[in-house]
């Protein structure tokens, strides 16, 4: 049985990759209003393909933002039900001039496929679709277990639409476990399951000073400058060692167990290589007493993403802007609570407000941190399946990234999630020259085929 599905996948690798390229040509950037139609176009592409391979009840589910794509096949009586999740939206491609080939014109170079969304997450989501197609073909139009598919178009902007759907219609996504392929392998050739994600709160601080922009010579020294105010506030959010200074912020942080920390020490991690090749900075920063993996997986952080406003063009303009904004996000770890963390942050920021400036502290979106359960047959089947493909034992890692809906699967659907991802550490997620290692696209499809077959046998 499994040989037939694997054979089919191997025989159709080129077609699968060509189809993925077509999907990557659609610039489905969820955060940019001018791409709204492209985002919908990508949703239709995914829905059409699910229909073509034989999935049933395929439909777009409208939300207040971008649509969800739903499909199911529920005729494997007595078998368990998988919920396959992915996202078809992508991050903005800028800065464009740093891409070797244009972000929405997928190009193969050195065994990699370069495009925005190649690995995050169109390529990985598409592995699910192609695994299902291969299984359908090998099992005479049937699947070895029941499958629901839910693909969202708002993951990169917080996933509010899917969160609401899961909350309001848990029965429509009833399943025994979720499969998410939106994470990375710890190293090339090393099969990896991700068992923890950080949560986040994404915020904006808006500072307003004078009633209008002012000449900085005529008024400088008397008029408040909202950028300086933001700089002063931001400088007091974190100390020089990276410790966040918001009162009470660390109260609910649960450190990883000794067993987990010991396991992390055995991972093949070369801090110097990471600094030089992945980060490319002179030194790494962070809290003393914590390893890099602990800092990025198990400690909260705060980052500033941009400060829109004022004059940012070429050359010089002497202006005191009336208004300035800072986009600030905080990553959370178990068992921090986004609502509580935001309240602490908002209160602290407001307390730092210098004279002459009015502040608004807004929450843009949030997601809970999550640790998934590993003592279940789904995780075991995943490690067995990947062993057959990679001939290696699976490592368990956490990730510093966030996938907001995973926490909701646990909370509202009450099911465990298997995060089986095939990205690589140098895939340039969210950055110029994003890529997917093509061999991993194929190995991912094969791993998922074997995984689902095991759970259906
Ligand atoms: N796939 C990523 C998250 C990720 C990256 C998990 C690497 C594990 C390893 C996801 O698409 C993402 O970028 N999420 C955003 C979420 C946010 C906008 C709510 C993130 O982490 O910034
Ligand atoms: Mn993703
Ligand atoms: Mn992403």
XYZ file of C-alpha atoms and ligand atoms in Angstrom:
481
model
C 0.000 0.000 0.000
C 2.495 2.620 1.121
C 4.827 1.771 -1.743
C 2.125 2.791 -4.222
C 1.633 6.255 -2.705
C 5.368 6.850 -2.414
C 5.857 5.680 -6.004
C 3.202 8.063 -7.213
C 4.810 10.961 -5.329
C 8.234 10.133 -6.739
C 6.935 9.838 -10.296
C 5.213 13.196 -10.117
C 7.863 15.298 -8.388
C 8.369 17.613 -11.342
C 4.670 18.290 -11.757
C 4.277 18.897 -7.995
C 7.098 21.430 -8.100
C 5.674 23.151 -11.175
C 2.317 23.509 -9.464
C 3.997 24.980 -6.407
C 5.706 27.519 -8.641
C 2.308 28.578 -10.001
C 1.052 29.129 -6.465
C 4.211 31.098 -5.594
C 3.600 33.440 -8.524
C 0.497 34.767 -6.745
C 1.626 37.639 -4.467
C -0.681 36.831 -1.549
C 0.740 39.357 0.921
C -1.899 39.431 3.634
C -0.839 42.642 5.341
C -0.964 44.892 2.242
C -4.436 46.094 1.176
C -3.392 46.361 -2.486
C -2.915 42.572 -2.564
C -6.376 41.671 -1.302
C -7.432 40.160 -4.637
C -4.159 38.238 -4.932
C -4.749 36.742 -1.506
C -8.192 35.543 -2.618
C -6.703 34.234 -5.843
C -4.272 32.091 -3.822
C -7.181 30.795 -1.721
C -9.038 29.770 -4.894
C -5.924 28.089 -6.264
C -5.668 25.932 -3.135
C -9.403 25.169 -3.121
C -9.394 24.184 -6.817
C -6.484 21.855 -6.260
C -8.113 20.213 -3.220
C -11.239 19.636 -5.319
C -9.261 18.247 -8.235
C -7.480 15.632 -6.112
C -10.793 14.320 -4.772
C -11.318 16.113 -1.482
C -14.954 16.854 -0.650
C -16.945 19.791 0.735
C -14.293 22.135 -0.563
C -15.199 25.735 0.116
C -13.925 29.160 0.986
C -15.071 30.266 4.409
C -15.384 34.020 4.571
C -13.986 35.902 7.544
C -13.728 39.589 8.312
C -10.336 39.440 6.612
C -9.019 36.893 4.123
C -10.920 33.645 3.475
C -10.204 30.227 4.948
C -10.018 27.210 2.656
C -11.777 24.107 3.962
C -11.950 20.566 2.596
C -12.586 17.117 4.023
C -12.771 13.425 3.240
C -14.504 11.526 6.016
C -15.266 8.021 4.765
C -12.671 6.001 6.681
C -15.054 4.567 9.228
C -13.495 3.708 12.559
C -10.256 5.482 11.694
C -8.944 8.626 13.292
C -9.302 12.085 11.795
C -6.430 14.369 10.888
C -6.727 18.148 10.714
C -4.153 19.414 8.216
C -3.339 23.095 8.749
C -1.276 25.529 6.712
C -1.313 29.129 5.500
C -1.336 30.486 1.959
C -0.536 34.100 2.860
C 3.016 35.449 2.843
C 5.061 38.283 4.297
C 5.815 41.422 2.268
C 8.832 40.872 -0.019
C 10.742 44.083 0.673
C 13.580 45.073 0.454
C 13.189 44.128 -3.208
C 16.684 45.086 -4.349
C 18.215 42.429 -2.084
C 16.565 39.548 -3.947
C 18.738 37.736 -6.502
C 15.620 36.776 -8.472
C 12.249 38.541 -8.092
C 10.218 37.290 -5.091
C 7.165 36.271 -7.104
C 9.054 34.681 -9.999
C 10.141 31.357 -8.465
C 13.592 30.276 -9.586
C 15.595 27.093 -8.997
C 19.217 27.537 -8.002
C 21.515 24.925 -6.401
C 18.715 22.566 -5.461
C 16.647 25.322 -3.855
C 13.471 27.025 -4.965
C 13.634 30.770 -4.322
C 10.436 32.792 -3.858
C 8.493 34.580 -1.127
C 6.406 31.887 0.557
C 8.524 29.008 -0.807
C 8.916 27.536 2.677
C 6.682 29.841 4.775
C 4.247 28.408 4.150
C 2.994 27.755 0.625
C 5.593 25.074 -0.092
C 4.988 23.287 3.201
C 1.215 23.579 3.013
C 1.383 22.213 -0.524
C 3.246 19.129 0.753
C 0.030 18.217 2.582
C -2.007 18.582 -0.597
C 0.426 16.480 -2.618
C 0.629 13.795 0.078
C -3.172 13.598 0.046
C -3.190 13.396 -3.750
C -0.661 10.555 -3.677
C -2.650 8.681 -1.029
C -5.921 9.152 -2.911
C -4.306 7.788 -6.026
C -2.754 4.777 -4.309
C -5.917 3.893 -2.379
C -8.375 3.974 -5.326
C -9.849 7.337 -4.550
C -9.910 6.815 -0.796
C -7.716 7.919 2.081
C -6.400 5.596 4.808
C -7.909 7.832 7.511
C -10.312 10.750 7.755
C -8.913 14.117 6.846
C -10.006 17.705 7.246
C -7.965 20.478 5.714
C -8.010 24.075 6.922
C -5.753 26.642 5.273
C -5.738 30.262 6.358
C -4.741 33.504 4.656
C -4.043 35.623 7.726
C -1.358 33.769 9.649
C 1.207 36.470 8.986
C -1.135 39.109 10.377
C -2.215 37.344 13.548
C -4.811 34.815 12.365
C -7.882 36.487 13.841
C -10.270 34.923 11.277
C -9.309 31.313 11.877
C -9.175 31.865 15.634
C -12.769 33.015 15.578
C -13.853 30.109 13.378
C -12.203 27.583 15.689
C -13.814 29.232 18.707
C -17.282 29.431 17.199
C -17.426 26.204 15.160
C -15.218 23.623 16.863
C -17.553 20.831 15.685
C -16.747 21.623 12.035
C -13.087 20.910 12.675
C -13.595 17.878 14.889
C -10.456 15.754 14.646
C -8.138 13.605 16.727
C -4.979 15.544 16.036
C -3.674 18.436 13.960
C -0.767 18.290 11.540
C 1.090 21.577 11.032
C 4.000 21.933 8.603
C 5.160 25.485 9.200
C 8.350 25.011 11.211
C 11.960 24.119 10.555
C 14.348 21.204 10.911
C 17.076 21.856 13.441
C 19.786 21.044 10.881
C 19.917 19.643 7.351
C 19.195 15.890 7.286
C 17.951 15.967 10.895
C 14.260 15.058 11.218
C 12.702 17.436 13.704
C 9.446 17.851 15.555
C 8.720 21.232 17.039
C 7.035 20.927 20.424
C 6.866 24.536 21.555
C 6.225 27.978 20.098
C 6.473 31.401 21.612
C 3.350 33.513 21.794
C 3.319 37.193 20.979
C 1.718 40.561 21.400
C 2.198 42.964 18.500
C 1.681 46.571 19.473
C 1.888 50.141 18.239
C 2.796 53.115 20.367
C 1.646 56.401 18.887
C 3.089 59.617 20.309
C 1.611 63.035 19.512
C 3.223 66.357 20.392
C 2.516 69.678 18.658
C -0.683 70.313 16.718
C 1.213 70.279 13.428
C 4.703 69.637 12.023
C 7.034 72.493 12.981
C 10.269 74.130 11.777
C 12.915 72.552 14.031
C 14.980 75.728 14.129
C 12.173 78.047 15.066
C 10.604 75.694 17.617
C 13.356 73.234 18.569
C 14.039 73.509 22.293
C 10.469 74.438 23.121
C 8.266 72.002 21.180
C 8.077 68.323 22.257
C 9.441 65.824 19.743
C 7.401 62.593 19.620
C 10.311 60.600 18.151
C 12.572 61.561 21.014
C 9.761 60.666 23.398
C 9.444 57.217 21.804
C 13.206 56.724 21.912
C 13.229 57.568 25.613
C 10.352 55.195 26.291
C 11.815 52.338 24.247
C 15.197 52.748 25.923
C 13.541 52.019 29.244
C 11.688 48.875 28.160
C 14.780 46.661 28.280
C 18.079 46.880 30.119
C 21.469 46.545 28.487
C 21.447 42.766 29.118
C 18.129 42.278 27.369
C 16.029 41.925 30.497
C 12.576 43.401 30.011
C 11.814 46.011 32.654
C 8.011 45.842 32.657
C 6.953 45.216 36.276
C 5.602 41.706 36.790
C 6.401 40.658 33.227
C 8.309 37.498 34.197
C 5.923 36.364 36.942
C 4.314 33.588 34.873
C 7.410 32.399 33.015
C 7.833 28.662 33.542
C 11.415 27.546 32.882
C 11.951 24.456 30.737
C 12.507 21.238 32.681
C 16.010 19.970 33.381
C 15.282 17.069 31.024
C 14.435 19.476 28.227
C 17.502 21.645 28.818
C 19.716 18.567 28.917
C 18.259 17.371 25.612
C 18.887 20.800 24.043
C 22.554 20.538 25.053
C 22.906 17.413 22.911
C 21.611 19.149 19.772
C 24.237 19.882 17.116
C 24.421 23.620 17.722
C 27.519 25.655 16.952
C 27.040 29.108 18.421
C 29.882 30.626 16.434
C 28.533 29.258 13.148
C 25.079 30.548 14.061
C 26.490 33.998 14.808
C 28.601 34.208 11.687
C 26.378 32.608 9.045
C 22.776 32.860 10.229
C 22.814 36.135 12.129
C 25.888 37.704 10.599
C 26.543 40.160 13.432
C 29.748 40.798 15.357
C 28.386 39.402 18.612
C 25.206 37.802 19.873
C 23.243 39.627 22.523
C 20.967 38.428 25.271
C 20.445 37.573 28.872
C 23.527 36.289 30.680
C 23.170 32.795 32.080
C 21.013 31.503 29.237
C 22.182 29.616 26.165
C 21.178 30.914 22.731
C 18.549 28.174 22.439
C 17.109 29.122 25.823
C 17.114 32.813 24.888
C 15.262 32.216 21.645
C 12.971 29.353 22.697
C 12.218 29.770 26.363
C 12.642 33.454 27.281
C 10.365 36.360 26.413
C 11.771 39.144 24.236
C 10.915 42.594 22.998
C 11.722 44.005 19.562
C 11.123 47.198 17.617
C 10.209 46.675 13.954
C 9.919 50.171 12.596
C 9.077 53.731 13.515
C 6.867 55.238 10.818
C 6.407 58.995 10.692
C 8.464 62.136 10.272
C 10.880 62.561 7.418
C 12.502 59.401 6.043
C 13.266 60.434 2.465
C 16.728 60.970 1.010
C 18.481 64.139 2.145
C 17.596 66.343 5.058
C 14.446 68.058 6.238
C 14.418 70.052 9.437
C 11.079 69.225 10.942
C 9.680 68.386 14.337
C 6.973 65.882 13.420
C 3.629 66.263 15.140
C 3.299 62.509 15.445
C 5.440 59.383 15.562
C 4.718 55.666 15.838
C 6.714 52.669 16.992
C 5.827 49.089 16.086
C 6.875 46.957 19.039
C 6.282 43.253 19.590
C 6.920 41.016 22.552
C 7.376 37.250 22.332
C 5.881 35.284 25.198
C 6.717 31.868 26.633
C 4.674 29.377 28.651
C 2.733 30.179 30.866
C 2.492 33.887 30.081
C -0.894 35.250 29.105
C -1.117 37.719 26.187
C -3.928 39.831 27.651
C -2.199 40.121 31.000
C 1.198 40.838 29.425
C -0.302 43.550 27.252
C -1.976 45.190 30.230
C 1.352 45.258 32.111
C 3.141 46.644 29.058
C 0.530 49.306 28.358
C 0.517 50.503 31.943
C 4.320 50.676 32.049
C 4.627 52.516 28.701
C 2.056 55.081 29.777
C 3.955 55.598 33.035
C 7.077 56.507 31.026
C 5.368 59.217 28.984
C 7.474 62.401 28.966
C 5.828 65.835 29.344
C 4.165 67.412 26.310
C 3.356 64.146 24.551
C 0.150 62.110 24.355
C 0.425 58.360 23.937
C -1.792 55.644 22.508
C -0.696 52.080 23.164
C -2.586 49.717 20.867
C -2.666 45.935 20.580
C -2.567 44.879 16.891
C -2.751 41.128 17.446
C -1.769 38.479 19.929
C -1.242 34.738 20.235
C -0.600 32.367 23.110
C 2.641 30.501 23.726
C 2.266 26.747 23.437
C 3.926 23.514 24.453
C 2.425 20.455 22.780
C 2.012 17.042 24.349
C 4.417 14.394 23.100
C 3.122 11.266 24.837
C 0.704 10.251 22.112
C 0.536 7.868 19.135
C 0.579 10.766 16.661
C 4.022 11.949 17.725
C 5.250 8.343 17.683
C 3.915 7.783 14.154
C 5.569 11.021 13.049
C 8.990 9.953 14.312
C 8.602 6.511 12.700
C 7.585 8.017 9.378
C 10.508 10.436 9.356
C 12.885 7.655 10.308
C 11.902 5.780 7.152
C 12.630 8.846 5.041
C 15.714 10.297 6.769
C 17.101 7.126 8.462
C 17.693 9.109 11.632
C 16.072 9.589 15.016
C 13.905 12.649 15.371
C 14.994 15.536 17.579
C 12.469 17.522 19.592
C 12.953 21.281 19.610
C 11.065 24.416 20.418
C 10.974 27.447 18.169
C 11.059 31.133 18.902
C 8.459 31.837 16.209
C 4.701 31.958 16.681
C 1.781 30.225 15.000
C -1.170 31.636 16.916
C -3.737 28.997 15.970
C -1.816 26.050 17.450
C -2.772 27.140 20.954
C -6.409 27.344 19.904
C -6.380 23.801 18.510
C -5.367 22.666 21.970
C -7.823 24.917 23.781
C -10.964 24.731 21.651
C -10.585 21.480 19.721
C -8.812 19.763 22.618
C -6.477 17.909 20.291
C -2.689 17.563 20.202
C -0.721 19.052 17.328
C 2.148 17.464 15.453
C 4.460 20.171 14.127
C 6.391 18.396 11.406
C 8.266 21.013 9.404
C 10.873 20.775 6.678
C 12.345 24.268 6.506
C 16.078 24.766 7.060
C 17.780 27.286 9.333
C 19.090 29.231 6.320
C 15.801 29.394 4.394
C 15.485 33.183 4.937
C 11.939 33.260 6.279
C 10.470 36.781 6.155
C 13.736 37.971 4.569
C 15.055 38.509 1.040
C 15.866 35.320 -0.930
C 13.467 33.051 0.934
C 13.915 29.503 -0.335
C 12.782 25.922 0.096
C 15.331 23.125 -0.267
C 13.659 21.132 -3.038
C 14.781 17.768 -1.638
C 12.950 18.680 1.567
C 9.765 19.424 -0.370
C 9.876 15.839 -1.663
C 10.993 14.304 1.643
C 8.247 16.222 3.390
C 5.624 14.792 1.049
C 6.957 11.285 1.634
C 7.088 11.720 5.403
C 3.495 12.918 5.464
C 2.335 10.044 3.271
C 3.956 7.520 5.619
C 2.714 9.341 8.710
C -0.911 9.344 7.582
C -0.717 5.748 6.384
C 0.592 4.615 9.765
C -2.242 6.333 11.557
C -4.747 4.763 9.185
C -3.462 1.209 9.395
N 6.015 29.819 10.195
C 6.194 30.990 10.969
C 6.518 30.721 12.431
C 7.740 29.878 12.632
C 8.916 30.173 12.010
C 7.670 28.804 13.471
C 10.031 29.380 12.201
C 8.761 28.017 13.662
C 9.948 28.288 13.030
C 4.951 31.831 10.875
O 4.502 31.996 9.559
C 5.241 33.216 11.363
O 6.085 33.871 10.808
N 4.516 33.661 12.359
C 4.564 34.989 12.788
C 3.318 35.132 13.594
C 2.855 36.469 13.930
C 2.786 37.417 12.806
C 1.559 36.376 14.668
C 5.789 35.258 13.633
O 6.287 34.347 14.307
O 6.285 36.378 13.582
Mn 4.453 30.239 8.562
Mn 5.841 33.573 8.658
